[in-house]
Coordinates of C-alpha atoms in Angstrom, one line a residue:
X1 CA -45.8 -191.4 122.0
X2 CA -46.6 -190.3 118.7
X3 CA -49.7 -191.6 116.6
X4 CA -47.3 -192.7 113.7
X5 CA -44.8 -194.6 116.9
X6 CA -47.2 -195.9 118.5
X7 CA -49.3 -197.6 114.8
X8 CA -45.9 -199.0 113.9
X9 CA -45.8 -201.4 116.6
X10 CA -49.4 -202.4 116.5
X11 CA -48.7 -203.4 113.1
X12 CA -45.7 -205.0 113.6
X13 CA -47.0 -207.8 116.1
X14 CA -49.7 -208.0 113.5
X15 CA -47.3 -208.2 110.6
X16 CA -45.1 -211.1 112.9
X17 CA -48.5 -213.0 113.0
X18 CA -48.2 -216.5 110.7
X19 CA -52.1 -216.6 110.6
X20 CA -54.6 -214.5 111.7
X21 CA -58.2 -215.0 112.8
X22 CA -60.9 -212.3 113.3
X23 CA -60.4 -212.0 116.6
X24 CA -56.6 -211.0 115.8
X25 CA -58.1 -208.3 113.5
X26 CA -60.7 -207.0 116.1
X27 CA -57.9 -206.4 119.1
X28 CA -55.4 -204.7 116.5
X29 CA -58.1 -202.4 115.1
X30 CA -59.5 -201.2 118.7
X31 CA -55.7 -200.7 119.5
X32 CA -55.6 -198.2 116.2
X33 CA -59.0 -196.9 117.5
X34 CA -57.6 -195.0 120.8
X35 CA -54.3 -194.6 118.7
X36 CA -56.1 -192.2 116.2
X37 CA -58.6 -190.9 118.8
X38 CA -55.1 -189.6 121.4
X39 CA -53.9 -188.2 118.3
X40 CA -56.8 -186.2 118.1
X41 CA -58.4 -187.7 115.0
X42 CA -62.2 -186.7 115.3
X43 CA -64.4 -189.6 117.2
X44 CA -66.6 -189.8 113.4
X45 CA -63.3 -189.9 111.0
X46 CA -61.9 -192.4 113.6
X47 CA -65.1 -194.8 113.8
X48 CA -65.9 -194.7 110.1
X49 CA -62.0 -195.4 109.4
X50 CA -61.7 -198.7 111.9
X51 CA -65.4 -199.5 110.8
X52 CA -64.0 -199.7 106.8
X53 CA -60.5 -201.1 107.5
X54 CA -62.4 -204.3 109.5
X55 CA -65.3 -205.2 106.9
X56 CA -62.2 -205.1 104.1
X57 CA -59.8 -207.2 106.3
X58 CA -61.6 -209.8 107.7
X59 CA -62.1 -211.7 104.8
X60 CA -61.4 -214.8 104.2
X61 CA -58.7 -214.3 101.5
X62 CA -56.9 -211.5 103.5
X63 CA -57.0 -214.4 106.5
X64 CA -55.9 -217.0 104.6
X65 CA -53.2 -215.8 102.2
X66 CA -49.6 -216.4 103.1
X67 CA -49.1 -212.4 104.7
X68 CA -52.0 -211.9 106.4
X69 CA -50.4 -209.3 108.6
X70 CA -49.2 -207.4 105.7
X71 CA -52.3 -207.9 103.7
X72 CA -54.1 -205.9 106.5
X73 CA -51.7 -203.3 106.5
X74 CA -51.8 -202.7 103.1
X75 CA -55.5 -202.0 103.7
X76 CA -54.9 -199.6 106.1
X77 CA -52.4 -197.7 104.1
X78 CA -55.5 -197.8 101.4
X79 CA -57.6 -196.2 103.2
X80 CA -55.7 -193.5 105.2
X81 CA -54.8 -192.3 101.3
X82 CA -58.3 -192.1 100.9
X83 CA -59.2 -190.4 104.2
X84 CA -57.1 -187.6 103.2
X85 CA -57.7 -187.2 99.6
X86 CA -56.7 -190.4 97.2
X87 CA -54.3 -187.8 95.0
X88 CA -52.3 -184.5 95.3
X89 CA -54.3 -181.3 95.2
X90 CA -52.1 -178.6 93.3
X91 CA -52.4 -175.0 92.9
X92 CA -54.9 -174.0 90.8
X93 CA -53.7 -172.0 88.0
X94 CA -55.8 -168.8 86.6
X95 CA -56.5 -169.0 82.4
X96 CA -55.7 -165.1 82.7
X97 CA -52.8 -163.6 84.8
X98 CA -52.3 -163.3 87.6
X99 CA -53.5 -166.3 89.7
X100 CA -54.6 -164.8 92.8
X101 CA -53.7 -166.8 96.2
X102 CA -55.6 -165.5 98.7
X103 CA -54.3 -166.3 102.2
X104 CA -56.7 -166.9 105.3
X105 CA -56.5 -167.7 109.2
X106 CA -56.2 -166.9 112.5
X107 CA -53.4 -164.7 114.2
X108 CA -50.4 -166.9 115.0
X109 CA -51.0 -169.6 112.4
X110 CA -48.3 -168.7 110.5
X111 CA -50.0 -166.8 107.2
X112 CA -47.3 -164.6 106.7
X113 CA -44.5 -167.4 106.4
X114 CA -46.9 -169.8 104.9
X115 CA -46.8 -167.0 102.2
X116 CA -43.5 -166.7 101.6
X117 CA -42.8 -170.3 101.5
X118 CA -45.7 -170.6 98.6
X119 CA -44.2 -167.9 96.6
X120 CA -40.4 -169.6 97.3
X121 CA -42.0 -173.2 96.0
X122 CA -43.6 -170.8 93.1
X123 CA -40.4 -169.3 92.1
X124 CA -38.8 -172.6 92.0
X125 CA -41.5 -173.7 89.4
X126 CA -40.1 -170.7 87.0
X127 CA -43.2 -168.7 88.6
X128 CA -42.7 -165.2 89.3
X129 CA -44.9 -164.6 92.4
X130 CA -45.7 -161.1 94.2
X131 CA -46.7 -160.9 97.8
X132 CA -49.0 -158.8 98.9
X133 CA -49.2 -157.2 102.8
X134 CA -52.6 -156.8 103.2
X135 CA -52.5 -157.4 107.0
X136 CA -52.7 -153.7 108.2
X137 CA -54.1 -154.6 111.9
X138 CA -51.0 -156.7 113.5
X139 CA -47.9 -154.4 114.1
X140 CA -44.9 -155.4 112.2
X141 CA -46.7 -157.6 110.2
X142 CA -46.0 -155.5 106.5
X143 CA -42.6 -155.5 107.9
X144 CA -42.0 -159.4 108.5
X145 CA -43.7 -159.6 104.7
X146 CA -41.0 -157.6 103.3
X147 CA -38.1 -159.2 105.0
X148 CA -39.0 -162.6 104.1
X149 CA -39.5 -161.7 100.5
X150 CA -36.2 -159.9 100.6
X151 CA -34.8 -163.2 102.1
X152 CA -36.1 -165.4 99.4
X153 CA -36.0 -162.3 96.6
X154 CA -39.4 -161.9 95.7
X155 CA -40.8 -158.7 95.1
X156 CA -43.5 -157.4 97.9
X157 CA -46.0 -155.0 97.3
X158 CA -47.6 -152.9 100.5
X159 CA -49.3 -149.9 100.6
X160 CA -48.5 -149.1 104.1
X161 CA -51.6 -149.3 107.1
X162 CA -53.7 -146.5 106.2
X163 CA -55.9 -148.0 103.3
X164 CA -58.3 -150.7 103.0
X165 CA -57.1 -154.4 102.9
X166 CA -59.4 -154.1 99.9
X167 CA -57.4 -151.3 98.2
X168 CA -54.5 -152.9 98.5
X169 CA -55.5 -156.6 96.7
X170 CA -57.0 -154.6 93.5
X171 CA -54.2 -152.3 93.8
X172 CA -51.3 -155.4 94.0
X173 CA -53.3 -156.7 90.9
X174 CA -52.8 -153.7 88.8
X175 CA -49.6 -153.7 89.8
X176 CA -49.1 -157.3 89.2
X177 CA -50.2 -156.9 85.4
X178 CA -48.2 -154.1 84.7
X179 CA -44.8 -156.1 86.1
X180 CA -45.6 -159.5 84.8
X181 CA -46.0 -161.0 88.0
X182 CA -48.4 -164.6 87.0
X183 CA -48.8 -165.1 90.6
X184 CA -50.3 -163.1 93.3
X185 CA -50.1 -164.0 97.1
X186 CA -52.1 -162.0 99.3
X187 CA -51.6 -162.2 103.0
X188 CA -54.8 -161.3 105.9
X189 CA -55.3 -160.0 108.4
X190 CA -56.1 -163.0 111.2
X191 CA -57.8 -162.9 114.9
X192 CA -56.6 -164.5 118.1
X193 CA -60.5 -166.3 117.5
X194 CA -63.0 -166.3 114.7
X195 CA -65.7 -163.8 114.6
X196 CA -68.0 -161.6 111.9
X197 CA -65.6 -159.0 111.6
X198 CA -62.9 -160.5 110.5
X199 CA -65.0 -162.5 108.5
X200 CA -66.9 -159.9 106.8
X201 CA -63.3 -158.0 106.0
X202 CA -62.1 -161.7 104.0
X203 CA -65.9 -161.8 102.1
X204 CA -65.3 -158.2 100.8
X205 CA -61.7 -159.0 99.5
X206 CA -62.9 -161.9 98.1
X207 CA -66.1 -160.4 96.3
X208 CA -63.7 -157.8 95.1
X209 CA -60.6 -159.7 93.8
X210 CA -62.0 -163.1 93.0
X211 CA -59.1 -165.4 93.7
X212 CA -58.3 -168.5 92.2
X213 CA -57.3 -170.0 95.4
X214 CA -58.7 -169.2 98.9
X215 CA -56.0 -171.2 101.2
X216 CA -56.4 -171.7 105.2
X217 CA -53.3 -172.0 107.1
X218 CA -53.9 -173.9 110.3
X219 CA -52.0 -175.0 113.3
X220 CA -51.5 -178.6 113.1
X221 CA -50.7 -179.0 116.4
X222 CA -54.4 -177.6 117.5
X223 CA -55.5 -180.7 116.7
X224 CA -59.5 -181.1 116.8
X225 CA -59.1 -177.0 116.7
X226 CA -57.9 -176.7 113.7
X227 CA -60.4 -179.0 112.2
X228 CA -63.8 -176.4 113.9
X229 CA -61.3 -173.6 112.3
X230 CA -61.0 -175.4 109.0
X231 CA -64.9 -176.2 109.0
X232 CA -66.1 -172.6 110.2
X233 CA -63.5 -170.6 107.7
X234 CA -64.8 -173.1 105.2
X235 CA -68.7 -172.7 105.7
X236 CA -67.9 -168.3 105.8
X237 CA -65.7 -168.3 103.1
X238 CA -65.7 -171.6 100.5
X239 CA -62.1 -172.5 101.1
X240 CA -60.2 -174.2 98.0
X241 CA -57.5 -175.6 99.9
X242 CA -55.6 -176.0 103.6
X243 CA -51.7 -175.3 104.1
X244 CA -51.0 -177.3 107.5
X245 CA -48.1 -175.9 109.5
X246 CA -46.2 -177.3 112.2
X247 CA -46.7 -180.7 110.9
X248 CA -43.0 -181.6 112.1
X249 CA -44.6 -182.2 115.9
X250 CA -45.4 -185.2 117.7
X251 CA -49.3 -185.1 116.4
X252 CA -48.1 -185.4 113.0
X253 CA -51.2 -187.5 111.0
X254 CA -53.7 -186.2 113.3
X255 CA -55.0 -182.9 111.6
X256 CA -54.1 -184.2 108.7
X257 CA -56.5 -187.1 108.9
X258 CA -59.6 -185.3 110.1
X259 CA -59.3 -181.9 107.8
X260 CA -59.9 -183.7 104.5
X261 CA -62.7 -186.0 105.8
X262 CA -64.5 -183.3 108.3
X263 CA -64.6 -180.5 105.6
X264 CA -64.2 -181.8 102.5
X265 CA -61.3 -179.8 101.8
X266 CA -57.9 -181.0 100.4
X267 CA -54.6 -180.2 102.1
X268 CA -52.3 -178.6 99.2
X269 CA -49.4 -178.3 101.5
X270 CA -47.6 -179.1 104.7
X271 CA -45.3 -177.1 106.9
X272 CA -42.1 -179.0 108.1
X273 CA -39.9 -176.4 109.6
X274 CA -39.3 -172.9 110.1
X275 CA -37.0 -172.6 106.9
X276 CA -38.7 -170.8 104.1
X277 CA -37.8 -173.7 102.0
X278 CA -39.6 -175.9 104.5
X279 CA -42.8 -176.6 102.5
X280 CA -43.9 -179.5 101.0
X281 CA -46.8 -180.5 98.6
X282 CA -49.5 -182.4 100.2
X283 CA -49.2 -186.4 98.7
X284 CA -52.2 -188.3 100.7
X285 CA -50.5 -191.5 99.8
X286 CA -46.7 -190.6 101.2
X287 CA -48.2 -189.0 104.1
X288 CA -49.9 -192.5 104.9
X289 CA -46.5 -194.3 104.5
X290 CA -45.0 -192.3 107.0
X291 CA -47.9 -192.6 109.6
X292 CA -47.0 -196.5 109.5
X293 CA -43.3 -196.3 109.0
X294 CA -42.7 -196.9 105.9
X295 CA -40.7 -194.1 104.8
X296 CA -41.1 -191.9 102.1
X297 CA -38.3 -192.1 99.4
X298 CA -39.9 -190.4 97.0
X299 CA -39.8 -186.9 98.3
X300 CA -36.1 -187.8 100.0
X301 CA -35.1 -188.1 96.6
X302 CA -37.0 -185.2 95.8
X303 CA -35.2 -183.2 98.1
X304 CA -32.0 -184.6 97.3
X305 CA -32.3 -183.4 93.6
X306 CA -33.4 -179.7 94.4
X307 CA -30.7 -179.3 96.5
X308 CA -27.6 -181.4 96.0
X309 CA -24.9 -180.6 93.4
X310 CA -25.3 -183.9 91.2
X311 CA -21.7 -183.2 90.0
X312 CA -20.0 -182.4 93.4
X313 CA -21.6 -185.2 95.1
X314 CA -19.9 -188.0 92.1
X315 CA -17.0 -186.5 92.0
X316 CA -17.0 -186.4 96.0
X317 CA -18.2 -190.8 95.7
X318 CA -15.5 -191.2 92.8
X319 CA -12.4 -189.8 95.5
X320 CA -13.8 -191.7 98.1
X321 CA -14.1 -195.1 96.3
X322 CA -10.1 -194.2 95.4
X323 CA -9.6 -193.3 98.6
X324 CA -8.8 -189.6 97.9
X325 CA -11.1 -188.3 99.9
X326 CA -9.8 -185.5 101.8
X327 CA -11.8 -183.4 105.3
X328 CA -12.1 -180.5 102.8
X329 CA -14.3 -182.9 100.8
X330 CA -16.0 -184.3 103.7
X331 CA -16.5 -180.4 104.8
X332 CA -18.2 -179.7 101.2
X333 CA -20.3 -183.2 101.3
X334 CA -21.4 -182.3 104.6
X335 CA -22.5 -178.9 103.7
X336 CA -24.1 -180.4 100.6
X337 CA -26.3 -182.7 102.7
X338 CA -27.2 -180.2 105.1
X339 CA -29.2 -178.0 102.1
X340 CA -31.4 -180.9 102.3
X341 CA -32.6 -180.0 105.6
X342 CA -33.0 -181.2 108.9
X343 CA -31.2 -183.8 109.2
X344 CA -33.0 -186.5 111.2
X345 CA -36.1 -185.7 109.6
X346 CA -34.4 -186.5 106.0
X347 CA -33.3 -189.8 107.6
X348 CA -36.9 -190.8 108.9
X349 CA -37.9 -190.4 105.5
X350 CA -35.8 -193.5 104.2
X351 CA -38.0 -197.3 104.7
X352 CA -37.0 -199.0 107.9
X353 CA -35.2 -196.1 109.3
X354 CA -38.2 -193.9 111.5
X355 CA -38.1 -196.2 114.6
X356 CA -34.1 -196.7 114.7
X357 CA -33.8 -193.0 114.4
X358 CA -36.2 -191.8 117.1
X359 CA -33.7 -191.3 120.0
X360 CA -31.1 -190.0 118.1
X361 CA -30.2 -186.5 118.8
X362 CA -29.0 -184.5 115.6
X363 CA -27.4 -181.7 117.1
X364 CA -26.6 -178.8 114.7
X365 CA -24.1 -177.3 116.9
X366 CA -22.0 -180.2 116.6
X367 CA -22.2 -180.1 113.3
X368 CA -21.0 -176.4 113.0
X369 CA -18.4 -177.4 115.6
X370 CA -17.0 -179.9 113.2
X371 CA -16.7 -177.2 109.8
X372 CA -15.1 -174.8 112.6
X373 CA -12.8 -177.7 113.7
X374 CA -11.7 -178.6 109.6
X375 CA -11.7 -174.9 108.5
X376 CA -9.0 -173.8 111.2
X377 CA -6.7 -177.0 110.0
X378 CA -4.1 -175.9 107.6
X379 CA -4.7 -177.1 103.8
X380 CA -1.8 -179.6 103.9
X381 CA -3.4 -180.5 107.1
X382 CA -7.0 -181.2 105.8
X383 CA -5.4 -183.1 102.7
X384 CA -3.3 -185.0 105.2
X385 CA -4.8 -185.5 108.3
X386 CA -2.1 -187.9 109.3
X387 CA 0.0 -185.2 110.0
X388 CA -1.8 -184.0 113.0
X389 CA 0.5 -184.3 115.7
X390 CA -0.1 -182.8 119.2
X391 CA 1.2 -179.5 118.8
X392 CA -1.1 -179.1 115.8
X393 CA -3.6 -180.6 116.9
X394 CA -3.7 -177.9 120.2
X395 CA -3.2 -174.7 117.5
X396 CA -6.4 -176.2 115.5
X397 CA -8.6 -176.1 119.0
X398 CA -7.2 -173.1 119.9
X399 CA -7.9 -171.4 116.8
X400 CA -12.0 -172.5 116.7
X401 CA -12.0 -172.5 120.4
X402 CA -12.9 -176.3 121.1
X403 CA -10.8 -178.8 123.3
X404 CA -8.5 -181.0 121.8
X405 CA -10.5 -184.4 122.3
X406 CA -13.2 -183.2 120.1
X407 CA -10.3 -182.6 117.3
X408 CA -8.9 -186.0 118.3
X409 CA -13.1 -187.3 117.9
X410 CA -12.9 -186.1 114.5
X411 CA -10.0 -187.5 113.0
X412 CA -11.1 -190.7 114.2
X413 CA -14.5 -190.6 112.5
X414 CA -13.2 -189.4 109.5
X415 CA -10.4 -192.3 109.8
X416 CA -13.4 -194.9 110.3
X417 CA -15.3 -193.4 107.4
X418 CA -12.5 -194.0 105.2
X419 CA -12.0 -197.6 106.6
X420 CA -15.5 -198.1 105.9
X421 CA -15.7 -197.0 101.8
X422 CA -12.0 -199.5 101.9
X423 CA -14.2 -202.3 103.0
X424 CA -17.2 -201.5 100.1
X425 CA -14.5 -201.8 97.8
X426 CA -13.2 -204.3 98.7
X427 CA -16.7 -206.1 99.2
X428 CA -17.7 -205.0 95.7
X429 CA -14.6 -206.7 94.6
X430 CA -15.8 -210.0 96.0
X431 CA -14.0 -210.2 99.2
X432 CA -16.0 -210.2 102.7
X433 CA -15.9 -207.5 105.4
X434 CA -17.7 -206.0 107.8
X435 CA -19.3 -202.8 106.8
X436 CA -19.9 -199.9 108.9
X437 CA -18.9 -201.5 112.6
X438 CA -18.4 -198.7 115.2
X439 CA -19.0 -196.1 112.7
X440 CA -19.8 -192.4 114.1
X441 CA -21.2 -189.6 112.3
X442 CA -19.6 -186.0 113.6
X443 CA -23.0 -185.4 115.1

């Protein structure tokens, strides 16, 4: 079970409490205690944490006001934003171009992604990043640079495997000046483990290019590992900042909670996929409302405005509320939605919604099943579904190769859906129905 799982329903027997005594407090907060300590949370981060959270909510106006249970929680949300760094870390930015972003971490962490992503995120802010393949030891790795910055259409500068990782930083920089690049994001070299020559390599670079930004990409899933590799690269190196991958897996919260408080360095951004556009900025505070469930609308909405047609997306409520709302607009609102990401990790994201979600299995096939199932229908037929018969409804499995039932499956969900928006009319008009009952998404 995960950490963020398994607080949610300590809290919520706390939370169903009418009064609470100390004792109440005590059994809840040694049940958060082995929570955070299987998570991996580090035994001193995990003592101090219950140690603070119990001296705040055992007194006597917590105990006695009319929400006890929330009152506690409240608390707890408190101090797990402090724990991992009361307010956002961002990017440092250099007074004289270029910024220098110098990438660090073992082999397999994900550097050379992570670096991609950063300069994706930077290009989105009107930036105009360079990347910069100084890894000359891993085979391929110069390679994987340059298709990823193809992918996302950034400009990478490499100098092939024959000159110094040094070389190659001052050498980017020049270049970086004479192109107008603001940004430059340099990724290592990395080991399978630490040791002095890989960290006598990342001294010299750093001595010669003095970044702005020394970022360690870490493995979130290592757990208590990745907080001895966040400590050690931070002791050898003075690191400004921590990029946590993987943090999409079931000890999401873990890492995250010990990095801050163990080395003193903030977390500037989170991994949440493999999609280059998977890459979020670090919020302490959101990041402790989804460790206890509470969702985090902020960065759904976010997402929703970086990647959803505005325009497409009224025009697409407007048909449905006049029930024009045909499966090639259902086709385009699907495809809008799906920009936004995984899709079961942009609905845990919305209050109430992580626990009711957890055993729901999003399955992308399905979902390119369904655009194959609309996109061999005939326009008349997509405008019309009603004219489906059996004959047509065989030619439009034969022709994307599913069976018939799952065409039959469809039309029935999209004949519910449009049932459903009938009903929020028709309750908006001050008449009763019942919304949503048996209603299946395509997935």
């Amino acid at each position: 079970m995960a950490l963020s799982e398994k607080l949610q329903d300590i809290f919520s027997r706390l939370r169903g409490k009418g009064r609470l005594s100390e004792a109440d407090v005590a059994a809840a907060l040694r049940e958060v205690r082995i929570a955070l300590l299987e998570a991996d949370v580090s035994y001193k981060v995990t003592k101090d944490f219950v140690s603070t959270v119990q001296q705040r909510a055992v007194g006597e106006d917590i105990l006695r006001s009319l929400t006890p249970g929330q009152q506690v929680i409240k608390i707890v949300h408190e101090e797990l934003t402090k724990l991992m760094g009361a307010a956002q870390a961002k990017l440092a930015v250099s007074p004289k171009p270029p910024t220098v972003i110098m990438m660090v971490g073992l082999q397999g962490s994900g550097k050379t992604t992570s670096s991609a992503k950063i300069a994706l995120f930077l290009k989105g802010q009107g930036k105009r990043p360079l990347l910069v393949a100084a890894d000359i030891y891993r085979p391929a790795a110069i390679e994987q640079l340059q298709v990823l910055g193809s992918q996302i259409e950034i400009p990478v500068f490499a100098e092939g495997q024959k000159i110094n990782p040094v070389e190659i930083a001052l050498k980017a920089r020049e270049h970086a000046l004479g192109h107008g690049n603001d940004h430059l994001i340099i990724d290592t070299a990395g080991r399978l483990h630490i040791n002095e020559e890989l960290m006598d390599e990342l001294k010299a670079m750093r001595n010669a290019i003095q970044p702005t930004e020394i970022l360690l990409v870490v493995d979130a899933m290592l757990g208590q590992d990745a907080v001895k590799v966040a400590a050690s690269f931070h002791e050898q190196l003075t690191l400004s900042g921590i990029v946590l991958t993987k943090l999409d897996g079931d000890t999401r919260g873990g890492s995250a909670l010990s990095v801050k408080a163990v080395t003193g360095c903030p977390i500037k951004f989170t991994g949440v996929g493999e999609k280059l556009a998977a890459l979020e900025p670090f919020y302490p505070d959101r990041m402790a409302s989804r460790i206890l469930g509470m969702g985090d609308m902020l960065t759904f909405i976010e997402k929703a405005q970086q990647n959803i047609d505005a325009e497409k997306m009224a025009e697409m409520e407007a048909k449905l509320r006049q029930s024009r709302f045909t499966l090639d607009d259902f086709l385009q609102q699907m495809s809008e939605v799906r920009k936004m990401g995984d899709m079961k990790d942009m609905l845990s994201l919305i209050p109430g919604l992580g626990k009711q979600i957890k055993d729901i299995q999003v399955d992308e096939k399905q979902l390119v099943a369904t655009e194959a199932i609309i996109r061999s229908m005939t326009k008349a037929e997509r405008e019309n579904p009603a004219i489906l018969n059996g004959s047509r409804k065989r030619r439009v499995a034969l022709g994307c190769g599913r069976q018939v039932q799952e065409v039959n499956r469809l039309l029935k969900q999209f004949e519910q859906m449009q049932k459903m928006m009938k009903q929020l009319n028709a309750l908006q008009s001050g008449k009763k129905s019942k919304l949503g009952k048996g209603l299946q998404l395509p997935f």
